PDB file of C-alpha atoms in Angstrom:
ATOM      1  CA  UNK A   1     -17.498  -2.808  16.334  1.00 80.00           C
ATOM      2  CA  UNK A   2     -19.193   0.476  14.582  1.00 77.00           C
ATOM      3  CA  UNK A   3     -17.059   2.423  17.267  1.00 75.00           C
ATOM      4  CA  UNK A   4     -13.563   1.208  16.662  1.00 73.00           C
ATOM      5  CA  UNK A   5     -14.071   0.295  13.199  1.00 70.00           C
ATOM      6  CA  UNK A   6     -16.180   3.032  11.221  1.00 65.00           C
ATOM      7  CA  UNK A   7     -16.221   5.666  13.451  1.00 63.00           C
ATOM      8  CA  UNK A   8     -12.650   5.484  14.876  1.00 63.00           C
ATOM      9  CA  UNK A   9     -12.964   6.481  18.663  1.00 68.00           C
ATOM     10  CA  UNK A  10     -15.118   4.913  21.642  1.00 75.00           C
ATOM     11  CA  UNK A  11     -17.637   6.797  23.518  1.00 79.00           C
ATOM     12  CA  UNK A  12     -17.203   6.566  27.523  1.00 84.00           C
ATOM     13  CA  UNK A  13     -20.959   7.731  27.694  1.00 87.00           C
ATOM     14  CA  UNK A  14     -22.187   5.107  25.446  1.00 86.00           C
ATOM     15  CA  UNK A  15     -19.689   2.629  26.431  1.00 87.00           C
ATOM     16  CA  UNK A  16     -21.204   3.012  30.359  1.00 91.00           C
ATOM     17  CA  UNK A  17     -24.655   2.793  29.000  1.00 92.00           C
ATOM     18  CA  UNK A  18     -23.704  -0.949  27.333  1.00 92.00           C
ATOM     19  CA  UNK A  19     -22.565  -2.576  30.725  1.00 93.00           C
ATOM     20  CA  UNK A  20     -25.493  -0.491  32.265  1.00 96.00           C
ATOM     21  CA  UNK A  21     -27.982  -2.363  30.009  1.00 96.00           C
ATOM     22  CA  UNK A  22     -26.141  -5.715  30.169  1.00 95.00           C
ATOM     23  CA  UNK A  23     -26.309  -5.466  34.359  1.00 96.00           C
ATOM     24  CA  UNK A  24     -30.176  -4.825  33.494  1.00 95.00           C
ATOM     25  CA  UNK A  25     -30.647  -7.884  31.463  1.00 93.00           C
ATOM     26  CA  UNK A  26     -28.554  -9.964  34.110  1.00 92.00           C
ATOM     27  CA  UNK A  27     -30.957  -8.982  36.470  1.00 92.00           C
ATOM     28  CA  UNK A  28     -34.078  -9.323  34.546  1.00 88.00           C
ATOM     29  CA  UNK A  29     -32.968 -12.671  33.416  1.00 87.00           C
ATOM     30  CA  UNK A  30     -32.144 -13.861  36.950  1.00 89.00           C
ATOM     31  CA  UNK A  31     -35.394 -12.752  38.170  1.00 86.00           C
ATOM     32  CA  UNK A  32     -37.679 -14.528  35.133  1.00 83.00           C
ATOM     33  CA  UNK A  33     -35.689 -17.898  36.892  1.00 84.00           C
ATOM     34  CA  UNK A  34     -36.506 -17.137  40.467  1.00 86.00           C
ATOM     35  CA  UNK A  35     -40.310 -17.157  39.014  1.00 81.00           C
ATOM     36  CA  UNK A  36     -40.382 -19.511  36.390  1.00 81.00           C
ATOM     37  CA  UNK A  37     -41.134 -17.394  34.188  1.00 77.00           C
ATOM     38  CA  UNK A  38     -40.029 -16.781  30.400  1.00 79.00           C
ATOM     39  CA  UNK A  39     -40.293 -13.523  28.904  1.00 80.00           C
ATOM     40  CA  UNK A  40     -43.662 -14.791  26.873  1.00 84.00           C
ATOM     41  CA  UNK A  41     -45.261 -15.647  29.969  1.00 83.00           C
ATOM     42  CA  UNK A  42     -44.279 -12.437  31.256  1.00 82.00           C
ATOM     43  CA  UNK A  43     -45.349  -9.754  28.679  1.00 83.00           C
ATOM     44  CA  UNK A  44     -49.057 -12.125  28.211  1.00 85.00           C
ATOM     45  CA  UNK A  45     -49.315 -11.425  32.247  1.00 83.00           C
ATOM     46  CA  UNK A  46     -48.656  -7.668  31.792  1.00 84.00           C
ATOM     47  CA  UNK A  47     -51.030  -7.976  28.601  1.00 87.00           C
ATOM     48  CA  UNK A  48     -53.899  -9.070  31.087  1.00 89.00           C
ATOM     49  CA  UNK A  49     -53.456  -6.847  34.020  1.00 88.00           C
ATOM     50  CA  UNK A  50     -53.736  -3.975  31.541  1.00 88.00           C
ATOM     51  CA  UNK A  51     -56.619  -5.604  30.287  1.00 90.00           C
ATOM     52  CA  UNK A  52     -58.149  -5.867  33.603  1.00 93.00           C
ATOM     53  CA  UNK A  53     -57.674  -1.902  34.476  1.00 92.00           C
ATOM     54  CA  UNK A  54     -58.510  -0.281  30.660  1.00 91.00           C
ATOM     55  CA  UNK A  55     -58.641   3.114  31.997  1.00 92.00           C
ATOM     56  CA  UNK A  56     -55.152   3.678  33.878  1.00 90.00           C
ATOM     57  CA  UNK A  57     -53.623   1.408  30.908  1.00 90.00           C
ATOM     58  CA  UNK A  58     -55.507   3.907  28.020  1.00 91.00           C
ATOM     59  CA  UNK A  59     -54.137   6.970  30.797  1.00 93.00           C
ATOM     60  CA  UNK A  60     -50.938   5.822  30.121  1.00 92.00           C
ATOM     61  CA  UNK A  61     -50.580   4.692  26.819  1.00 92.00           C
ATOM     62  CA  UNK A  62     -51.932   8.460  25.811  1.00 93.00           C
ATOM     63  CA  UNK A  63     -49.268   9.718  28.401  1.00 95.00           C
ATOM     64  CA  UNK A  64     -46.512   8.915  26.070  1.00 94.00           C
ATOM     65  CA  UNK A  65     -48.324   9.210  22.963  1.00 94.00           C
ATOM     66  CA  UNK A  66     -48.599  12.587  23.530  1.00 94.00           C
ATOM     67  CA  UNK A  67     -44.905  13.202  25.299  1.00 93.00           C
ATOM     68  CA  UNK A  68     -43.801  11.361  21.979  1.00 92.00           C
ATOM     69  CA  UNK A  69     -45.400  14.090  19.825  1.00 91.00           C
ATOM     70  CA  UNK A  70     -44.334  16.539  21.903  1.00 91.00           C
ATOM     71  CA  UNK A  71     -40.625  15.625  21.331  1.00 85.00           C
ATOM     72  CA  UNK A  72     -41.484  14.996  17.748  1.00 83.00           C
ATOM     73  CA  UNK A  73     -42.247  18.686  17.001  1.00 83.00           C
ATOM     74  CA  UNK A  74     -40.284  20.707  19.534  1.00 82.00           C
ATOM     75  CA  UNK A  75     -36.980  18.800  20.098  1.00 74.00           C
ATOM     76  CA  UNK A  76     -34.589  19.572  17.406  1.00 64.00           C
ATOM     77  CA  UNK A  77     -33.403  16.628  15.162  1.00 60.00           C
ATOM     78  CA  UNK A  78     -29.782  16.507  16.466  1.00 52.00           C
ATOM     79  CA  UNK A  79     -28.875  13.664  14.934  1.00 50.00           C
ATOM     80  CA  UNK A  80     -29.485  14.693  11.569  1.00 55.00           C
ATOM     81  CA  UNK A  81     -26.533  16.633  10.588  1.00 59.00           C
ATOM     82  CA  UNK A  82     -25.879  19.249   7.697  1.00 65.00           C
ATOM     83  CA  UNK A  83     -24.795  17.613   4.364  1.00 79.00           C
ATOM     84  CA  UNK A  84     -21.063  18.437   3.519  1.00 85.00           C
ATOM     85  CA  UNK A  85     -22.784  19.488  -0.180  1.00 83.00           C
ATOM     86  CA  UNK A  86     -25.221  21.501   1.739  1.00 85.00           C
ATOM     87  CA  UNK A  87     -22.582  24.397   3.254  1.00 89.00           C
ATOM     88  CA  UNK A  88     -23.298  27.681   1.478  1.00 90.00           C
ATOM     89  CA  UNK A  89     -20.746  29.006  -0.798  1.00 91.00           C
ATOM     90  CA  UNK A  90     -19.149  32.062   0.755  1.00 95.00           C
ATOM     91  CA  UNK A  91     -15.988  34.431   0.122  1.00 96.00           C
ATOM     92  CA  UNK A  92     -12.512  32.665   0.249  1.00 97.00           C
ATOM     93  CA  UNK A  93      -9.223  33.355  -0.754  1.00 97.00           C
ATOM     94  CA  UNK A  94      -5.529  33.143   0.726  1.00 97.00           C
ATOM     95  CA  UNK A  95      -4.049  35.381   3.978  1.00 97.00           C
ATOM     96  CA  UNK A  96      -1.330  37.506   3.627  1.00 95.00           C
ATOM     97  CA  UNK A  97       0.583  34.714   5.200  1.00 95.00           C
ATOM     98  CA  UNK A  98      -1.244  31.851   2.579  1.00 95.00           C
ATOM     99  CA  UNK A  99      -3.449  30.817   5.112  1.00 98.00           C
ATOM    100  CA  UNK A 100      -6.813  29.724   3.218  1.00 98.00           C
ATOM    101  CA  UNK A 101      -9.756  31.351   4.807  1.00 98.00           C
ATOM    102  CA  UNK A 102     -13.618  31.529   4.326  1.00 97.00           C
ATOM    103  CA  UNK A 103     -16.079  33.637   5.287  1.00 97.00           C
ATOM    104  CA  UNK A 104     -16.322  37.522   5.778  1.00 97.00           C
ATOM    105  CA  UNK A 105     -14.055  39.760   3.318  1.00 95.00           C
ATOM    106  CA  UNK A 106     -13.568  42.232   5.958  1.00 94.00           C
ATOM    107  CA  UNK A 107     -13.917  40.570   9.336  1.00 96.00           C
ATOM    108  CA  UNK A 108     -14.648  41.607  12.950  1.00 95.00           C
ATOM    109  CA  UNK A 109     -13.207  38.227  14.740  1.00 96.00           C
ATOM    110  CA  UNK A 110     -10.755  35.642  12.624  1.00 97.00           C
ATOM    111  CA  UNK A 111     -11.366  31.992  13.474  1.00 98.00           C
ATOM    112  CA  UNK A 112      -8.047  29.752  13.219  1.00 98.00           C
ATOM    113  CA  UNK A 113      -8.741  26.120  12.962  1.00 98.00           C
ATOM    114  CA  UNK A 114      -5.693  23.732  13.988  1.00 98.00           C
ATOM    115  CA  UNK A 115      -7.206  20.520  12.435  1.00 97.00           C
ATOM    116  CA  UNK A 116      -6.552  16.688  11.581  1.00 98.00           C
ATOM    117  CA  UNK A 117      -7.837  15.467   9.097  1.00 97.00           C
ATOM    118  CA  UNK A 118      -7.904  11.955   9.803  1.00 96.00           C
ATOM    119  CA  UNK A 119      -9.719  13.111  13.388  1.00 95.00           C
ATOM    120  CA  UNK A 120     -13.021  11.955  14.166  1.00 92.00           C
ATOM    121  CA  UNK A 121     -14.090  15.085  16.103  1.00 93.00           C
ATOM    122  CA  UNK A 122     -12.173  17.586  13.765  1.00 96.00           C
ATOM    123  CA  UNK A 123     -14.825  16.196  11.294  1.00 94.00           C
ATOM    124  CA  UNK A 124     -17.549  17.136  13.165  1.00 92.00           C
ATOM    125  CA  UNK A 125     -16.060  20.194  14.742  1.00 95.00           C
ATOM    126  CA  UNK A 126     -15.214  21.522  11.572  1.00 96.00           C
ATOM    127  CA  UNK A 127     -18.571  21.101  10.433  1.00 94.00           C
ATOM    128  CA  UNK A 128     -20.293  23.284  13.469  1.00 94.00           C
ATOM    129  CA  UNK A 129     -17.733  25.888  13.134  1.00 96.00           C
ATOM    130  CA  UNK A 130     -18.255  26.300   9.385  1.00 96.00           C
ATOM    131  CA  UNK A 131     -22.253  26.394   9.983  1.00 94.00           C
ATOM    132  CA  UNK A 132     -21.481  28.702  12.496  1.00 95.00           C
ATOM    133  CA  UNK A 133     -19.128  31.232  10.187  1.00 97.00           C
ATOM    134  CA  UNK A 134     -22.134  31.080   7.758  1.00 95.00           C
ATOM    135  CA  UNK A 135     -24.535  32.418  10.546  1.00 95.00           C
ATOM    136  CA  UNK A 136     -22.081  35.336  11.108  1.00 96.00           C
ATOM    137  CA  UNK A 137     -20.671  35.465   7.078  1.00 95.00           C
ATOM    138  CA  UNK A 138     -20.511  39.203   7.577  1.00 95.00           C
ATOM    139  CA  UNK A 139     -18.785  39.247  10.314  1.00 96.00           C
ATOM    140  CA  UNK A 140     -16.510  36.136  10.785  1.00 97.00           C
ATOM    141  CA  UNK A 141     -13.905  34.622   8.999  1.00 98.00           C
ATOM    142  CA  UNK A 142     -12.177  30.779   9.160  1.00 98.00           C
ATOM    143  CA  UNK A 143      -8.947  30.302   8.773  1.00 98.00           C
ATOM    144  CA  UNK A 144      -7.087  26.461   8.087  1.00 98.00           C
ATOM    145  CA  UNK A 145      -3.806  25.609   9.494  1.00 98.00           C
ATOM    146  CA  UNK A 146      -2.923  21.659   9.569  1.00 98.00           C
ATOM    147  CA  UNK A 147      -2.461  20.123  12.094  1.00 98.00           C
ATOM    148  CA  UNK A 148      -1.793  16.189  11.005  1.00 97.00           C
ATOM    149  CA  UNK A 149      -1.056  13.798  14.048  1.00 96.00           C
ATOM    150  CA  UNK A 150       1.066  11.868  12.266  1.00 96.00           C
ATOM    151  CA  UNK A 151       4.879  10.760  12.937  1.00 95.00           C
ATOM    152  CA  UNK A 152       4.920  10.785   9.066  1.00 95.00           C
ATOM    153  CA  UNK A 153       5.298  15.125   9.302  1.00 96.00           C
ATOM    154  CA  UNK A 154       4.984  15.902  12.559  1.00 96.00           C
ATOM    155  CA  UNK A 155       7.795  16.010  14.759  1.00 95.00           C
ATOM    156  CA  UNK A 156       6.005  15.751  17.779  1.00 94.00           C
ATOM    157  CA  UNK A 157       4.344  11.836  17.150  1.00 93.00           C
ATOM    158  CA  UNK A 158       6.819   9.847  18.260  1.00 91.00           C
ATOM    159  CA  UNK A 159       4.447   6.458  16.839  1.00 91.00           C
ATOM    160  CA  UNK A 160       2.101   5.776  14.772  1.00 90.00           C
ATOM    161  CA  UNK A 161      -1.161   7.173  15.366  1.00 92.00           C
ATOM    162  CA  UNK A 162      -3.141   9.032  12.113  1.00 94.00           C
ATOM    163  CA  UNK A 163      -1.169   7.291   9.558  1.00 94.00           C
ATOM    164  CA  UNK A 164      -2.653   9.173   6.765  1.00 96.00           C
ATOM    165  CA  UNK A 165      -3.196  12.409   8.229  1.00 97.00           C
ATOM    166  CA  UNK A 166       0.062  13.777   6.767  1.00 97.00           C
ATOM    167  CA  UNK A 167      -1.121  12.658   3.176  1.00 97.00           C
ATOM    168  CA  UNK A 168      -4.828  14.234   3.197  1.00 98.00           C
ATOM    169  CA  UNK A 169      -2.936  17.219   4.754  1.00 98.00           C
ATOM    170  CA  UNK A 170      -0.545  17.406   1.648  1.00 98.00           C
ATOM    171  CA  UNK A 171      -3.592  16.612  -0.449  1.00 98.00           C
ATOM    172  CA  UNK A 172      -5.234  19.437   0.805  1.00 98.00           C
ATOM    173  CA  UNK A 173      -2.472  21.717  -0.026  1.00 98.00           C
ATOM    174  CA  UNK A 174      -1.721  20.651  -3.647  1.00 98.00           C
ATOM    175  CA  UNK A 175      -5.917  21.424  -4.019  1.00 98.00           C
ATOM    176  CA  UNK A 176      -4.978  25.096  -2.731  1.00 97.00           C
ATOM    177  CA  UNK A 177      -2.058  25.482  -5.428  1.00 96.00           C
ATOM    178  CA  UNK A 178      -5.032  25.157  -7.783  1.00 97.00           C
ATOM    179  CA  UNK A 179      -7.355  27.274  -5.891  1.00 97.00           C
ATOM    180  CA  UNK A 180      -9.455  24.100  -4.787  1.00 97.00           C
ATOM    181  CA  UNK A 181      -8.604  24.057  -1.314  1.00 98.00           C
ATOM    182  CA  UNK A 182     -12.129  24.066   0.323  1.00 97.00           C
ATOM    183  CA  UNK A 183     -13.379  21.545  -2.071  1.00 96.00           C
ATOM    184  CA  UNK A 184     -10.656  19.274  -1.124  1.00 97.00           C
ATOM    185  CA  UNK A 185     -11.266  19.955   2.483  1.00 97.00           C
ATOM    186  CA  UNK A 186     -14.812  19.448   2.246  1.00 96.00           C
ATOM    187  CA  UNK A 187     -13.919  16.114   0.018  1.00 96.00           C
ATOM    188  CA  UNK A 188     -11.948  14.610   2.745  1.00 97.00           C
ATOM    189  CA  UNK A 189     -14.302  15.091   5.332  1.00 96.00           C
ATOM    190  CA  UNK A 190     -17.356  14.006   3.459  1.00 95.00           C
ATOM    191  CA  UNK A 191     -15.396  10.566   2.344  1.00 95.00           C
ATOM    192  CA  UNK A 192     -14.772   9.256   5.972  1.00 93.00           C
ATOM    193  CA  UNK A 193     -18.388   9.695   6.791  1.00 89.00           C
ATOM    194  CA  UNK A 194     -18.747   6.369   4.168  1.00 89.00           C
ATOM    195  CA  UNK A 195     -15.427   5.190   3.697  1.00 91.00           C
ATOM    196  CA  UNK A 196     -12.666   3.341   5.890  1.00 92.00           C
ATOM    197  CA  UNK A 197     -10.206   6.222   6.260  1.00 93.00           C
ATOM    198  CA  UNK A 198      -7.327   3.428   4.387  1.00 92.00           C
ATOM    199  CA  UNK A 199      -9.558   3.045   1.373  1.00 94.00           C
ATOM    200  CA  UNK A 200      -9.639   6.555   0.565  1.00 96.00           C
ATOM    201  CA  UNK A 201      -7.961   7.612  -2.621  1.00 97.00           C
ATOM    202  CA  UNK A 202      -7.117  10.694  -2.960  1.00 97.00           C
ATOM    203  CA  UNK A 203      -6.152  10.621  -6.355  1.00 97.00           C
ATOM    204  CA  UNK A 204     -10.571  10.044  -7.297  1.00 97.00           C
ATOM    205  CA  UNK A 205     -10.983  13.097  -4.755  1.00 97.00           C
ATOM    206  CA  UNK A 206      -8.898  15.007  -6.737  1.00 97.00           C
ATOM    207  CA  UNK A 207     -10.652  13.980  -9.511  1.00 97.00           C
ATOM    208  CA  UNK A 208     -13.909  14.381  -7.627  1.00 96.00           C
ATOM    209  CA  UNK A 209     -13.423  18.047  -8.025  1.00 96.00           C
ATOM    210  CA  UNK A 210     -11.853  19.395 -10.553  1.00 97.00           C
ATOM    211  CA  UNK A 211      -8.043  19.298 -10.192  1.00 97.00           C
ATOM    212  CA  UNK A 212      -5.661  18.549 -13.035  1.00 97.00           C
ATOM    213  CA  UNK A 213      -4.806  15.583 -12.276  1.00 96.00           C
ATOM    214  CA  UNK A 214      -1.271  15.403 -13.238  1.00 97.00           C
ATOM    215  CA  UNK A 215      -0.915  19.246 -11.764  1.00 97.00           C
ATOM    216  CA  UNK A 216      -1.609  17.300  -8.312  1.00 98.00           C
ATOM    217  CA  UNK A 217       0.208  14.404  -9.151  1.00 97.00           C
ATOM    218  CA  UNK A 218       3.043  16.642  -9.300  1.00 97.00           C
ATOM    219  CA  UNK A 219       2.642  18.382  -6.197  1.00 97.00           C
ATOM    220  CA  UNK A 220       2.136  15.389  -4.212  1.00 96.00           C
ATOM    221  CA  UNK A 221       5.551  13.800  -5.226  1.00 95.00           C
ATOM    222  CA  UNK A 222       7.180  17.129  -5.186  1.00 95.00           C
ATOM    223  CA  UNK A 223       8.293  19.379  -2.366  1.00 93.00           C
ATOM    224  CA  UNK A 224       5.901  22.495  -2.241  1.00 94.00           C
ATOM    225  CA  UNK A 225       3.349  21.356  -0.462  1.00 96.00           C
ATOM    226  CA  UNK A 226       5.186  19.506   2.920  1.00 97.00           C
ATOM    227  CA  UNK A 227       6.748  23.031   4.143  1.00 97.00           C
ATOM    228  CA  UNK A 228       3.106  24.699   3.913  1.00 97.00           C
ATOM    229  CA  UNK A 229       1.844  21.871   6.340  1.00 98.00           C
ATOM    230  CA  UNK A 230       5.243  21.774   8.464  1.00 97.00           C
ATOM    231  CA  UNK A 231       5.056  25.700   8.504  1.00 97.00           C
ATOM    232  CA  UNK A 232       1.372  25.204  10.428  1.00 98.00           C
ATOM    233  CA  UNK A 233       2.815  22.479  12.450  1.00 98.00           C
ATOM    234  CA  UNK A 234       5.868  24.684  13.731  1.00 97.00           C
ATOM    235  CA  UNK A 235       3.177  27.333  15.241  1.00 97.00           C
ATOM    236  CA  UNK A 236       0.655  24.760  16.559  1.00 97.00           C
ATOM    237  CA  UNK A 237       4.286  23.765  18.708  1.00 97.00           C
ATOM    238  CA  UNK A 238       4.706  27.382  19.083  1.00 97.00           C
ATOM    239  CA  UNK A 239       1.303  27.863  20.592  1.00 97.00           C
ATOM    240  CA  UNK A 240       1.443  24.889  22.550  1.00 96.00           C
ATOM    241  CA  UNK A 241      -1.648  23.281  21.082  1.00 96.00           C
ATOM    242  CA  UNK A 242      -1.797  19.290  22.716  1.00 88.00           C
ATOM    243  CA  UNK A 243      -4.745  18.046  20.530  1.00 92.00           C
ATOM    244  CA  UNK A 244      -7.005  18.738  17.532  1.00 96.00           C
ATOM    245  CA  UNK A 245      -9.374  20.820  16.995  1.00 96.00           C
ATOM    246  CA  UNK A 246      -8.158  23.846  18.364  1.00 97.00           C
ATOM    247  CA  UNK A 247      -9.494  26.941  17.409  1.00 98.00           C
ATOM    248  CA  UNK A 248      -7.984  30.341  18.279  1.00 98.00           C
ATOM    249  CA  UNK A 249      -9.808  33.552  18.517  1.00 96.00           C
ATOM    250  CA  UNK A 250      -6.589  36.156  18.832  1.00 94.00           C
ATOM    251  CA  UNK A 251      -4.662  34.634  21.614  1.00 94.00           C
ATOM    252  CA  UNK A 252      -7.597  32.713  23.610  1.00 95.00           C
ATOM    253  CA  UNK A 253      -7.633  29.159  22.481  1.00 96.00           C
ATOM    254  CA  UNK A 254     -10.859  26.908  22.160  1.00 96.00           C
ATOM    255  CA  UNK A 255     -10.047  23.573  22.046  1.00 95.00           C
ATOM    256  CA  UNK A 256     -12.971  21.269  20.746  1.00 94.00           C
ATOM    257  CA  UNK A 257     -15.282  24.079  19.864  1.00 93.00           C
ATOM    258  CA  UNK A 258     -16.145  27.385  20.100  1.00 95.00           C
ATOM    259  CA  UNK A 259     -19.205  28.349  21.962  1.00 94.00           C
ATOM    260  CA  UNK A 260     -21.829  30.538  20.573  1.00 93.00           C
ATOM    261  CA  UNK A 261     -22.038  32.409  23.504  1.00 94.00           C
ATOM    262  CA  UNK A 262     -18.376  33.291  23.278  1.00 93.00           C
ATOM    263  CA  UNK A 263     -18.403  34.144  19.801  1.00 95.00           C
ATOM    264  CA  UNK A 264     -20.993  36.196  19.626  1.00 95.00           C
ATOM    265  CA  UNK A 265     -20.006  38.042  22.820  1.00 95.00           C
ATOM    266  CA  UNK A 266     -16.773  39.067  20.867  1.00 94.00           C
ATOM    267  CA  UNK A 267     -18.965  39.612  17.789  1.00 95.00           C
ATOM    268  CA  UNK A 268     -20.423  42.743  20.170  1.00 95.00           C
ATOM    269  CA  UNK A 269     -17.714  43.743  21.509  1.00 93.00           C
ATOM    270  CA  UNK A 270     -15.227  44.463  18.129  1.00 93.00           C
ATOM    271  CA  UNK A 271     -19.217  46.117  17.006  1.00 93.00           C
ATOM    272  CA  UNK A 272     -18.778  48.843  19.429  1.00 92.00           C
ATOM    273  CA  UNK A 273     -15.355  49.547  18.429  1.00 90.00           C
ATOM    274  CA  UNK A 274     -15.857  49.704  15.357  1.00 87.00           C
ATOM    275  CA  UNK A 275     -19.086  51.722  16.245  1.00 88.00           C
ATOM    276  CA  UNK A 276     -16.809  54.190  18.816  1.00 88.00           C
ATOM    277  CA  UNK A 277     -13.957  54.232  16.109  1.00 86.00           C
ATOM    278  CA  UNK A 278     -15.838  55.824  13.844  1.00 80.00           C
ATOM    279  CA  UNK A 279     -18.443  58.156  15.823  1.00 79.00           C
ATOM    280  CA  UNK A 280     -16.689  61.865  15.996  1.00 74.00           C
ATOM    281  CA  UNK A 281     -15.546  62.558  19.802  1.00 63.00           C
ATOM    282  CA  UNK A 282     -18.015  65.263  21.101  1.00 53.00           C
ATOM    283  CA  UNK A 283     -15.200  67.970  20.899  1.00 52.00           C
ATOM    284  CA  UNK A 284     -14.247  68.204  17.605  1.00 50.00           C
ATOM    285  CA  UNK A 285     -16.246  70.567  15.134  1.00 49.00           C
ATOM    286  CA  UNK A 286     -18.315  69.483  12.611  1.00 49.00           C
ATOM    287  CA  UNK A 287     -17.402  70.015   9.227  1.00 47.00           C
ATOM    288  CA  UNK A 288     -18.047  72.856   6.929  1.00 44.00           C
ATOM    289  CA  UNK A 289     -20.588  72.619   4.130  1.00 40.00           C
ATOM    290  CA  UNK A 290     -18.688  74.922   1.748  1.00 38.00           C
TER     291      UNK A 290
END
C-alpha cells in the first residue's frame, strides 16, 4: 500500500523479500501443527533450554549485543537522508542558453540533469547529485533541463503516465522568470516527500517562497513558460534520453546517477589541463624583469 500509494513505484528487492517471508511463515506455521505446538509453547521451550545452558545462551546474547553496537557506530545511517532545507546555498544564475544552473561560477565539469518532477527516483537522484555538486562547489556545476513524462507536453507519451509533471515543470519555470527557480525546485521535491503528488498546490508553493503571486499566476496561464520546457524536451529527443534522471557529463550520459568515482576521475583530469594549460612549455623564455 505505502509502495503504490505514497511512494509511487514498487521495489522488486523488497517485493521478493515479502513472498520470501510469507513462504517462511507458511513453513513455520505448518511445522508448529506437525508438533502441536503454538508459538507460546514454542518460545517458553526455547526460554528453558537457554535456561538450562546460561553460558552459550549469555555467549550469544553478547555476540549480537556487541555486533549491534558495532553497526551502531560504524555503519552509516543511510536511511536518514539530507533535509531539502538543509542543502547549502551556493552560486546560481542562468546559462547563456537560460539553462538554470548551481554550483561553481567557473567550472571544470558541467552536470546536466534531464529530470521529472513527478519521478520518484528523480527526487532522490536529484538530491545525491546536488549533495554531491556541494562537495565539489568549486569545481562543479548543475545544470536543469525538464524532462516531464507527461502526454500533457511531451510529444513522446503517447498515455497518461505523470499527469502533473508538465504543470510542476511549468511551475518551475514561471519561479525562474522571478529568479526563484531553485526554491521552486527544491519546493516540489520536498512536498511529495509528505504529500500525495494530486494534492499538491502549486499556487501555496509559490506562495511558500516568495513569488508574486499574480506575476505567476500570469505565467502559468500564459505562453512563456511551455516553450522553455518543450525547448528541453526537443534535446532530451535529440539526445535520445529513454527515462529520467539522466545526467550528462559532455556527451557521456549517466542515467540514474553519477558515480563518484566517475566524477571525480574527470574532476582530475580537466585539473591537469588546466594545470598543463597554464604551465609555460620548457622552450619558451622567461620574461624580462625590466
Amino acid at each position: 500500500w505505502i509502495s503504490a500509494t505514497r511512494i509511487e513505484s514498487v521495489c522488486l528487492f523488497c517485493a521478493s523479500l515479502y513472498v520470501v517471508n510469507l513462504v517462511l511463515f507458511g513453513l513455520v506455521s505448518a511445522l508448529h501443527a506437525r508438533l502441536r505446538l503454538g508459538p507460546f509453547r514454542t518460545f517458553a521451550a526455547d526460554g528453558l533450554a537457554a535456561a538450562s545452558r546460561p553460558a552459550p545462551a549469555a555467549a550469544l546474547v553478547a555476540f549480537f549485543v556487541a555486533a549491534a553496537a558495532l553497526a551502531a557506530f560504524f555503519v552509516p545511517s543511510y536511511w536518514i537522508e539530507t533535509g531539502w532545507k538543509d542543502l547549502p546555498t551556493l552560486a546560481s544564475g542562468v546559462t547563456e542558453e537560460g539553462h538554470p544552473w548551481w554550483g561553481a561560477e567557473d567550472p571544470l565539469i558541467v552536470i546536466e540533469e534531464f529530470s521529472d518532477y513527478q519521478c520518484p527516483y528523480c527526487r532522490k537522484a536529484h538530491k545525491l547529485v546536488r549533495r554531491q555538486v556541494a562537495a565539489r562547489a568549486e569545481h562543479v556545476r548543475l545544470v536543469h533541463r525538464h524532462l516531464p513524462l507527461d502526454d500533457a507536453c511531451h510529444p513522446g507519451i503517447e498515455k497518461p503516465f505523470h499527469d502533473r509533471a508538465c504543470d510542476f515543470s511549468l511551475a518551475a519555470a514561471c519561479a525562474g522568470s522571478q529568479d526563484r527557480f531553485w526554491q521552486m525546485n527544491d519546493a516540489l521535491f520536498a512536498v511529495q516527500d509528505f504529500v500525495p503528488t494530486g494534492d499538491v498546490d502549486i499556487a501555496d508553493l509559490g506562495e511558500e517562497i516568495g513569488l508574486d503571486p499574480e506575476a505567476f499566476s500570469t505565467c502559468l496561464a500564459g505562453d512563456e513558460a511551455m516553450p522553455i520546457v518543450q525547448r528541453d524536451i526537443k534535446e532530451a529527443t535529440r539526445r535520445k534520453v529513454v527515462g529520467t534522471p539522466t545526467f550528462f557529463i559532455g556527451s557521456e550520459a549517466f542515467p540514474g546517477r553519477i558515480p563518484e568515482v566517475a566524477l571525480d576521475a574527470r574532476i582530475e583530469k580537466m585539473l591537469r589541463v588546466r594545470q598543463k594549460a597554464s604551465t609555460p612549455s620548457s622552450g619558451s623564455s622567461a620574461p624580462s624583469s625590466r
